PDB file of C-alpha atoms in Angstrom:
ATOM      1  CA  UNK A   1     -53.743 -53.340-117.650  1.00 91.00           C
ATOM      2  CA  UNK A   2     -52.451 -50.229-119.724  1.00 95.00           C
ATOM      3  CA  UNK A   3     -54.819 -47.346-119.455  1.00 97.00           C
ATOM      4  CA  UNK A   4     -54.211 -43.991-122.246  1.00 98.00           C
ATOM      5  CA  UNK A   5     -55.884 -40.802-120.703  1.00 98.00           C
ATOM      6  CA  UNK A   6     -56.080 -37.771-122.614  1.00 98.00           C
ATOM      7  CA  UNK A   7     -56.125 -34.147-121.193  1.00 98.00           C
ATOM      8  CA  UNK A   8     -56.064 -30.929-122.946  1.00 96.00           C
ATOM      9  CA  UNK A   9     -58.015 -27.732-123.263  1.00 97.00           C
ATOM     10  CA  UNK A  10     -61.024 -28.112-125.281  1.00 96.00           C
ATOM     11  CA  UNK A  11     -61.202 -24.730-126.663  1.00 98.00           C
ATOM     12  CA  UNK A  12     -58.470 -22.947-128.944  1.00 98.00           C
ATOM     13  CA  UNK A  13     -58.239 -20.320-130.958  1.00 98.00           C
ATOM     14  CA  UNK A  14     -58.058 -20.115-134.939  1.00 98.00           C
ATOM     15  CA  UNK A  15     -53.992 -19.541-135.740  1.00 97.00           C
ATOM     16  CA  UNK A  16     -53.476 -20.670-131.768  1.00 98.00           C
ATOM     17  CA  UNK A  17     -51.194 -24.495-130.705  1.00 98.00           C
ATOM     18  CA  UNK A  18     -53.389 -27.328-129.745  1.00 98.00           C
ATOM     19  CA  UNK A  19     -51.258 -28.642-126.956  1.00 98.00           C
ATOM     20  CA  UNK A  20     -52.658 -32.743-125.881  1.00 98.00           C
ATOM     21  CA  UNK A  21     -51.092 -35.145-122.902  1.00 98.00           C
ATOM     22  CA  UNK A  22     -51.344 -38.875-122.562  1.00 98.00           C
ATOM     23  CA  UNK A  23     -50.752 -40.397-119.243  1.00 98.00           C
ATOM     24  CA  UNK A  24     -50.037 -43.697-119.831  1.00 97.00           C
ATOM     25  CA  UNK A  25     -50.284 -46.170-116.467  1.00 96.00           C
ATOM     26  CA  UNK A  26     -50.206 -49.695-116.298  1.00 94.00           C
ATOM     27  CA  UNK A  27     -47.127 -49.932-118.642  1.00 92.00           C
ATOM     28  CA  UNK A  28     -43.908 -47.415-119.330  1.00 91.00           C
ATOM     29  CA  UNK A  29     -43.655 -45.499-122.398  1.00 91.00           C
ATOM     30  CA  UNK A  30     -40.153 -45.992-122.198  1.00 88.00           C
ATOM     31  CA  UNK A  31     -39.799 -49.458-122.388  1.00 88.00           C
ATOM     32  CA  UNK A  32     -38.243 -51.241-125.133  1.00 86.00           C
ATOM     33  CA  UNK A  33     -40.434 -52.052-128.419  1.00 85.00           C
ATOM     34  CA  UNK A  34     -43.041 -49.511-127.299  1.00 91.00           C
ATOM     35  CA  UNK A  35     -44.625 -46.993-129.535  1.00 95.00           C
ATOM     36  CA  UNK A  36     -46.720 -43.941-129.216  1.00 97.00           C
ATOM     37  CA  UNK A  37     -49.471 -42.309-131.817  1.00 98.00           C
ATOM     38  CA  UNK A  38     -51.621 -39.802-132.375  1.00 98.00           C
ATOM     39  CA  UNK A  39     -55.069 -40.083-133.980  1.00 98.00           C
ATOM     40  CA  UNK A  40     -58.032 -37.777-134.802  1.00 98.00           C
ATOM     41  CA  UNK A  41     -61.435 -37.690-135.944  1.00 98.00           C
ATOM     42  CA  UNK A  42     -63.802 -34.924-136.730  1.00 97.00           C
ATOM     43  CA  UNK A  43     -67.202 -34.822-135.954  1.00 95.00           C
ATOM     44  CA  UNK A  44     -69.043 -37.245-138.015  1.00 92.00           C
ATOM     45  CA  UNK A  45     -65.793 -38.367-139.982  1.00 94.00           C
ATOM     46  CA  UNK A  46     -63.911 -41.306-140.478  1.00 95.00           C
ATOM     47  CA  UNK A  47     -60.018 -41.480-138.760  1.00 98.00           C
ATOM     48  CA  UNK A  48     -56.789 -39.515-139.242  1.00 98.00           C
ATOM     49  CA  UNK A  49     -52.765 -41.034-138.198  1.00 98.00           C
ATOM     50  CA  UNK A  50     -51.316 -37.542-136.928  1.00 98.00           C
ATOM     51  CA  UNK A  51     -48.028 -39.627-136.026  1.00 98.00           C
ATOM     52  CA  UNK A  52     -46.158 -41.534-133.860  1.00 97.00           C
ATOM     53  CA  UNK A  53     -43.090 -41.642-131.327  1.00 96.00           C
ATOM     54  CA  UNK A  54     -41.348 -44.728-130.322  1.00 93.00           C
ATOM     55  CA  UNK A  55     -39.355 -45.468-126.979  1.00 86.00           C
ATOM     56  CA  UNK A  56     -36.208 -43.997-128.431  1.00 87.00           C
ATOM     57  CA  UNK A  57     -37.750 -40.791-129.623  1.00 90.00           C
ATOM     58  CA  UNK A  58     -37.903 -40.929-132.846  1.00 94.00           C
ATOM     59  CA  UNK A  59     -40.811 -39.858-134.648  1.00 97.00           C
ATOM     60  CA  UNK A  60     -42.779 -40.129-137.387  1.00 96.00           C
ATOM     61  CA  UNK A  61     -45.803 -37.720-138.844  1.00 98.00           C
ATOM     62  CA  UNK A  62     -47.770 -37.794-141.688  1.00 98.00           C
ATOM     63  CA  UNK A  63     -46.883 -35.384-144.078  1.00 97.00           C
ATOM     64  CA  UNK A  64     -50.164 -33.383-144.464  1.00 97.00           C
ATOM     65  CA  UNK A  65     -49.214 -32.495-140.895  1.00 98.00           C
ATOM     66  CA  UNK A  66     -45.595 -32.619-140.858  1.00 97.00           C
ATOM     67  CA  UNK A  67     -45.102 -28.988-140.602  1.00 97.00           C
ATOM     68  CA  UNK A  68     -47.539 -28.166-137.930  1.00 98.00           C
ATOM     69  CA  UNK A  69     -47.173 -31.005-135.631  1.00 98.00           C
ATOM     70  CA  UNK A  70     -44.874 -32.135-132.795  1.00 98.00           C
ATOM     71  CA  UNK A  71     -44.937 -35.281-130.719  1.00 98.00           C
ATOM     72  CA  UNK A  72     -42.524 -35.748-127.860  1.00 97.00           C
ATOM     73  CA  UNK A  73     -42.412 -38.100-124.673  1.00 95.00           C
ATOM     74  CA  UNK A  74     -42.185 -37.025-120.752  1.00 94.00           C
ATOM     75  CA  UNK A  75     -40.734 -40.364-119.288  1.00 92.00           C
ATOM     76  CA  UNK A  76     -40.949 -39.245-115.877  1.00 94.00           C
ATOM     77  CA  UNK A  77     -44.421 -38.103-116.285  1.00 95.00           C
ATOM     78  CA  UNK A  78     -45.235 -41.297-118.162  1.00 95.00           C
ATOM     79  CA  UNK A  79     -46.803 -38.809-120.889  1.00 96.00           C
ATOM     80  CA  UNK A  80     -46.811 -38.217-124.337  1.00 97.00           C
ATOM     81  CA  UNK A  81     -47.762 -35.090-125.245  1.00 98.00           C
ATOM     82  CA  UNK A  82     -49.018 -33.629-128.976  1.00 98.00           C
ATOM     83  CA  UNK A  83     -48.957 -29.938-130.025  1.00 98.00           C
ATOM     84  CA  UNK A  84     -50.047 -29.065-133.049  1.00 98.00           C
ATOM     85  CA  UNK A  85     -49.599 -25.152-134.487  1.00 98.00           C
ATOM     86  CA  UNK A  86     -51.558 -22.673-136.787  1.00 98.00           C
ATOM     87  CA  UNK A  87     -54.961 -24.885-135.911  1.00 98.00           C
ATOM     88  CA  UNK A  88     -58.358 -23.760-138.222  1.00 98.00           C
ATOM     89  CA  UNK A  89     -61.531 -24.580-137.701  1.00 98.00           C
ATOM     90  CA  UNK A  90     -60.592 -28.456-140.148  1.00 98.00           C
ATOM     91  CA  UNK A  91     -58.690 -29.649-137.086  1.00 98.00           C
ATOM     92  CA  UNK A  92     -61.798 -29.594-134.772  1.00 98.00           C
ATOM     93  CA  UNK A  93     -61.630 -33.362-133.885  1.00 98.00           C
ATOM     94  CA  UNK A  94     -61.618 -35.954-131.416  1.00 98.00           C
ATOM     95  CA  UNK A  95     -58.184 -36.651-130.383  1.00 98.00           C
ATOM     96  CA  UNK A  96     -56.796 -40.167-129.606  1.00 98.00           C
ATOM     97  CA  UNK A  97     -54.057 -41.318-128.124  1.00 98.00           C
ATOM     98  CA  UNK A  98     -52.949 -44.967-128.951  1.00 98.00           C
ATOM     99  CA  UNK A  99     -50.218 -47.562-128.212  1.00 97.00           C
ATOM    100  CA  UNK A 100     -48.913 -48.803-131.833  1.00 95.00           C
ATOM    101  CA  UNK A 101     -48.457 -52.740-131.574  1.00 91.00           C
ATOM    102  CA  UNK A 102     -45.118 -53.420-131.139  1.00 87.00           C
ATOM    103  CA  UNK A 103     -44.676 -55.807-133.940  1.00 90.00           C
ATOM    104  CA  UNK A 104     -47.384 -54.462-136.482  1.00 91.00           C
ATOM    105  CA  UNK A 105     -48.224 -50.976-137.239  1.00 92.00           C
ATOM    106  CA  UNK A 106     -51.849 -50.533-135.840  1.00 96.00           C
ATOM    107  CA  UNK A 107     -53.370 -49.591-132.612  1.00 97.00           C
ATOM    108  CA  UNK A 108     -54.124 -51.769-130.075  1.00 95.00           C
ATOM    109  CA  UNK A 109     -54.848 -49.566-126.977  1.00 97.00           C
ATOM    110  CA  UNK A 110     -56.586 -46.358-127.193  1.00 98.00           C
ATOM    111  CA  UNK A 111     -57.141 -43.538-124.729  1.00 98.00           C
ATOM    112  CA  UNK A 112     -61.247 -42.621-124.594  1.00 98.00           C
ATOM    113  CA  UNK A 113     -60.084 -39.748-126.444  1.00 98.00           C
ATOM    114  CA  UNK A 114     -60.769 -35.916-125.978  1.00 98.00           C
ATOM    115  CA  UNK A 115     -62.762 -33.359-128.195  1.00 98.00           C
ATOM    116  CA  UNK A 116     -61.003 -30.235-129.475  1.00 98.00           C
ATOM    117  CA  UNK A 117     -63.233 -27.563-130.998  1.00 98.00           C
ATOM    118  CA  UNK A 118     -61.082 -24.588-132.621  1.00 98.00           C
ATOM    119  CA  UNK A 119     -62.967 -21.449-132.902  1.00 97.00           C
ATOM    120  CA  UNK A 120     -62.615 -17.585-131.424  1.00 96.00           C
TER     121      UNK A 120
ATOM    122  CA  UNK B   1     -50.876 -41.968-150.373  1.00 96.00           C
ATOM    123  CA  UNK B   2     -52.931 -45.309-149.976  1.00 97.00           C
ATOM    124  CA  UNK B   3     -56.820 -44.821-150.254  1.00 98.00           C
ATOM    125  CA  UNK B   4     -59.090 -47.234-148.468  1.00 98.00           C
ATOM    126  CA  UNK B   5     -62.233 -47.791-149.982  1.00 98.00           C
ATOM    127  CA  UNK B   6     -64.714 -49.427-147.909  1.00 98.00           C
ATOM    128  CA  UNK B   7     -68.351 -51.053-148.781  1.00 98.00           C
ATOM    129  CA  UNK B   8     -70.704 -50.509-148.147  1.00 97.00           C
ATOM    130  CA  UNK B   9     -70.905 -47.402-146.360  1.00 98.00           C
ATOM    131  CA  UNK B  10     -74.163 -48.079-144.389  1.00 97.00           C
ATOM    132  CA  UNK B  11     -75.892 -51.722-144.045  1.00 96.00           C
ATOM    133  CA  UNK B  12     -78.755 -52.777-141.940  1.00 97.00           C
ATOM    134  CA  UNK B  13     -79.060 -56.137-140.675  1.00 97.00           C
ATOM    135  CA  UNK B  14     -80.737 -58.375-138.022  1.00 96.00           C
ATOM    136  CA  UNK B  15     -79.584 -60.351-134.838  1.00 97.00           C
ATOM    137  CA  UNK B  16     -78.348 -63.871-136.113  1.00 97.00           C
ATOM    138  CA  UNK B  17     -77.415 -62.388-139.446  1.00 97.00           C
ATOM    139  CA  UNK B  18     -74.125 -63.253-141.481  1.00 98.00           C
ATOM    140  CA  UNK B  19     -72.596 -59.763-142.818  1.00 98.00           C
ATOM    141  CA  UNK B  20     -69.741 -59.148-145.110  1.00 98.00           C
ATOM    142  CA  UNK B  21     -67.504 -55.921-145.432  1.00 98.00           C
ATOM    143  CA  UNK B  22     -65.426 -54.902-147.771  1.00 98.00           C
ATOM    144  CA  UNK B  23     -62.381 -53.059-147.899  1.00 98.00           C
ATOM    145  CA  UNK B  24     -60.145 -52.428-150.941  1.00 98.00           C
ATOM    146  CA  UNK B  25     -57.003 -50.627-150.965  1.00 98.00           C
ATOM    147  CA  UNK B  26     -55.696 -48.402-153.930  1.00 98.00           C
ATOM    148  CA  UNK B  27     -52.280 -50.349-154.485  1.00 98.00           C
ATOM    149  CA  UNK B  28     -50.950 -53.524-152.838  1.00 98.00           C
ATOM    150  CA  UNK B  29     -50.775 -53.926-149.313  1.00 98.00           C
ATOM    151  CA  UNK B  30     -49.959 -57.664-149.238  1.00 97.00           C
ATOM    152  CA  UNK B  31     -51.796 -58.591-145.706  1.00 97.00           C
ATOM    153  CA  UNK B  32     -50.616 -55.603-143.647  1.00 97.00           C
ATOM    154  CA  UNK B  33     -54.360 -54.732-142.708  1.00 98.00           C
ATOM    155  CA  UNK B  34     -56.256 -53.479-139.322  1.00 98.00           C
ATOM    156  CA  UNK B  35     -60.270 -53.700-138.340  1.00 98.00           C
ATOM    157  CA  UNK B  36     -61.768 -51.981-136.004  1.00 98.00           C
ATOM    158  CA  UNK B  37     -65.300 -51.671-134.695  1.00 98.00           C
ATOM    159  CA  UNK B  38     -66.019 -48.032-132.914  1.00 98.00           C
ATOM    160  CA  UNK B  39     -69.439 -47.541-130.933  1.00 97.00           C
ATOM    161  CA  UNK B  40     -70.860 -44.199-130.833  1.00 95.00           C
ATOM    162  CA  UNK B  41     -68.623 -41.957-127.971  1.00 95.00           C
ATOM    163  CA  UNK B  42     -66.073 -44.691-127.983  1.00 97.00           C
ATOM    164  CA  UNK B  43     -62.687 -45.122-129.031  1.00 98.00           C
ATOM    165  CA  UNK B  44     -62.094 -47.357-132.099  1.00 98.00           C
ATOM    166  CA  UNK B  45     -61.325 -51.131-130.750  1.00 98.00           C
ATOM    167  CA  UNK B  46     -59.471 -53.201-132.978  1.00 98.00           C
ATOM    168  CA  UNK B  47     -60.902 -57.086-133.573  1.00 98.00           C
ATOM    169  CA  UNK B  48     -58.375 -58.379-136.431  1.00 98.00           C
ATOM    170  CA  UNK B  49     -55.002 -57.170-137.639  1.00 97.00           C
ATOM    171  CA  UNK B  50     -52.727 -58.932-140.514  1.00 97.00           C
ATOM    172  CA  UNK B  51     -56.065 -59.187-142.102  1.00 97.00           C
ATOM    173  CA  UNK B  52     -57.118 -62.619-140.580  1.00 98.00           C
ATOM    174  CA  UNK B  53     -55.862 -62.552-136.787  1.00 98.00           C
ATOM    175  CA  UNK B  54     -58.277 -62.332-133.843  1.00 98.00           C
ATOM    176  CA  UNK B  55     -57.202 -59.818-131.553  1.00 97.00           C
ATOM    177  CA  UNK B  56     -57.313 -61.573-128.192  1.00 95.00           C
ATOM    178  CA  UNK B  57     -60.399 -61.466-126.602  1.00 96.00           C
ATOM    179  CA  UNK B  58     -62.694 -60.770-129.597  1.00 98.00           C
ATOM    180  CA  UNK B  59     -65.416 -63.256-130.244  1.00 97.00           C
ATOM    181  CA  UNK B  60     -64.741 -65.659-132.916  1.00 98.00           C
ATOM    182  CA  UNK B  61     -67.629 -64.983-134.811  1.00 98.00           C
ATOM    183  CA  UNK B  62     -65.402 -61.991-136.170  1.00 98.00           C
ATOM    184  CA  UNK B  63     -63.192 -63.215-139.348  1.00 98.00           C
ATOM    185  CA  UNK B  64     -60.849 -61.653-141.863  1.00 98.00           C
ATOM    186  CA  UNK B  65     -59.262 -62.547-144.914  1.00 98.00           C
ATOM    187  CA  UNK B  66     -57.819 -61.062-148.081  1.00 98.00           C
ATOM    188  CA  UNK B  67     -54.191 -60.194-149.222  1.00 98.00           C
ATOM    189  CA  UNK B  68     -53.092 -57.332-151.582  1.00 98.00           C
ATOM    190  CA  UNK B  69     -55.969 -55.268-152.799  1.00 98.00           C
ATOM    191  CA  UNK B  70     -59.249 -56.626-151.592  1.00 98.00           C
ATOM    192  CA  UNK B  71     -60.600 -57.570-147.813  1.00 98.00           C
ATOM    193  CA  UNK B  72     -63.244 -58.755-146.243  1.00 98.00           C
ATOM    194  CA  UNK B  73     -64.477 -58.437-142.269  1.00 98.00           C
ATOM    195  CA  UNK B  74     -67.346 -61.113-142.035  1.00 98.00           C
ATOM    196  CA  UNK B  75     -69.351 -61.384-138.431  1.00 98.00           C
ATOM    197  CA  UNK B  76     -71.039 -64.952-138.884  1.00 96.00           C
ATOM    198  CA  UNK B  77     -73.913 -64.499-136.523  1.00 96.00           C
ATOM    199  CA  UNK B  78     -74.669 -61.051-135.431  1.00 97.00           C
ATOM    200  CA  UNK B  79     -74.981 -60.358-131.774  1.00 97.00           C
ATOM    201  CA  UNK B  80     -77.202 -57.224-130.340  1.00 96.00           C
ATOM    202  CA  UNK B  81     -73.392 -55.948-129.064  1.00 96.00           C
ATOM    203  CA  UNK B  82     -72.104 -55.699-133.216  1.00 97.00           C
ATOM    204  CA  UNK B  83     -74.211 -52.532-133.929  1.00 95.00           C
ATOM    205  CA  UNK B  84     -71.397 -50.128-134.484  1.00 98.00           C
ATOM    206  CA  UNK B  85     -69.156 -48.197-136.843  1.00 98.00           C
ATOM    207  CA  UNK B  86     -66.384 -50.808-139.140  1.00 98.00           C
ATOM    208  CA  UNK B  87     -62.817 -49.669-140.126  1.00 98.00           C
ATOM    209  CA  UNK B  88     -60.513 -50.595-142.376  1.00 98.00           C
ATOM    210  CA  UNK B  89     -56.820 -49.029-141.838  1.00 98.00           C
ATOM    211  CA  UNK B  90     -53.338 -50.198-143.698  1.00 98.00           C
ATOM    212  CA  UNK B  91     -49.992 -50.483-141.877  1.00 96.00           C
ATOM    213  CA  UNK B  92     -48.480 -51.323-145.410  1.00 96.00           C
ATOM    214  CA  UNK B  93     -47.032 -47.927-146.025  1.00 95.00           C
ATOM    215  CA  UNK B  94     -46.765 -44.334-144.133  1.00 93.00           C
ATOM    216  CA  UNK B  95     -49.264 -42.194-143.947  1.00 97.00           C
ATOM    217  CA  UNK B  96     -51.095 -45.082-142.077  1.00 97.00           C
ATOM    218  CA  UNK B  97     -54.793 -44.596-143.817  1.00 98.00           C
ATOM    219  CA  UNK B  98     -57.824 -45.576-142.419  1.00 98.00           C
ATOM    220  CA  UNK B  99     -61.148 -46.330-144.840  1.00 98.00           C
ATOM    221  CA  UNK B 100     -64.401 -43.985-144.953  1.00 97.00           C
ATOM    222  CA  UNK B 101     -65.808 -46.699-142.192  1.00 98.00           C
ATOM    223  CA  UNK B 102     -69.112 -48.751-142.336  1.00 98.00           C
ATOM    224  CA  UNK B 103     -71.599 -48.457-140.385  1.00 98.00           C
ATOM    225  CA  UNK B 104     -73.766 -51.623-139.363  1.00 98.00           C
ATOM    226  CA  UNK B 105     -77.558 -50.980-138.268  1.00 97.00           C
ATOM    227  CA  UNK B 106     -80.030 -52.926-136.974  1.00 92.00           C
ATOM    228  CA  UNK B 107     -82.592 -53.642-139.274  1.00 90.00           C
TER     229      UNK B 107
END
């Protein structure tokens, strides 16, 4: 059974990178058809696609985070990992990681997910 | 970018209930459309996706329908388990956008 665990530090610093892994087990990242997201939610708010990475390594952001955000893919790890750069106190958020479906573009797997607070 | 518009926002209800949501997109999304049902400190878990298939495993009082604009989730008999949070999200077209969500209360 596929398990998504997130890990990350919890605290960051206004202008600092949020830097996020998912260990995927129970499946590889790397195998064909398989794709990768990124999702968010801040406290008390409804949910935000940060982007996505498929088994080739392409990716694919949405573009009010385009600029600040990078996903990439550790296949030996197994991980996918997020950073996202100049962070304010509007990306405090609980941070998913997902498995896209591999025919249709929503999410069926989630990590539990992993609360980021930005502040000094 | 596509706005989801869900209703309502809040709705209380009883065990054994029927309950309707809504979910209406801003342009045309023919059927490419996502629920999901979050409890509180959980991750989202979806129950239907091209607007009117089960997930497997979810209970089959969960249905969808709906195509283009306007969507409906409809639990026929509400279970004790159903209290939770609703989403709507759209695959149609990136940036992949998720509705405010509804949130379903016992009454």
């Amino acid at each position: 059974q596929l398990h998504l665990q997130e890990s990350g530090p919890g605290l960051v610093k206004p202008s600092e990178t949020l830097s996020l892994t998912c260990t995927v087990s129970g499946g590889s990242i790397s195998s064909r058809s398989s794709y990768w997201a990124w999702i968010r939610q801040p406290p008390g708010k409804g949910l935000e696609w940060i982007g996505t990475i498929s088994y080739s390594g392409s990716t694919y952001y949405n573009p009010s985070l385009k600029s600040r955000v990078t996903i990439s893919v550790d296949t030996s790890k197994n991980q996918v990992s997020l950073k996202l750069s100049s962070v304010t106190a509007a990306d405090t958020a609980v941070y998913y990681c997902a498995r896209r479906n591999s025919d249709w573009y929503y999410f069926d797997s989630w990590g539990q997910g992993t609360q980021v607070t930005v502040s000094s | 970018d596509i706005q989801m518009t869900q209703s309502p926002s809040s709705l209380s209800a009883s065990v054994g209930d029927r309950v309707t949501i809504t979910c209406r997109a801003s342009q045309g999304i023919t059927n490419s459309l996502a629920w999901y049902q979050q409890k509180p400190g959980r991750a989202p878990k979806v129950l239907l996706y091209v607007a009117s298939t089960l997930e497997s495993g979810v209970p089959s009082r969960f249905s969808g329908s709906g195509s283009g604009t306007d969507f409906t989730l409809t639990i026929s008999s509400l279970q004790p388990e159903d209290f939770a949070t609703y989403y709507c999200q759209q695959f149609f077209s990136s940036p992949y956008t998720f509705g405010q969500g509804t949130k379903l209360e016992l009454k």
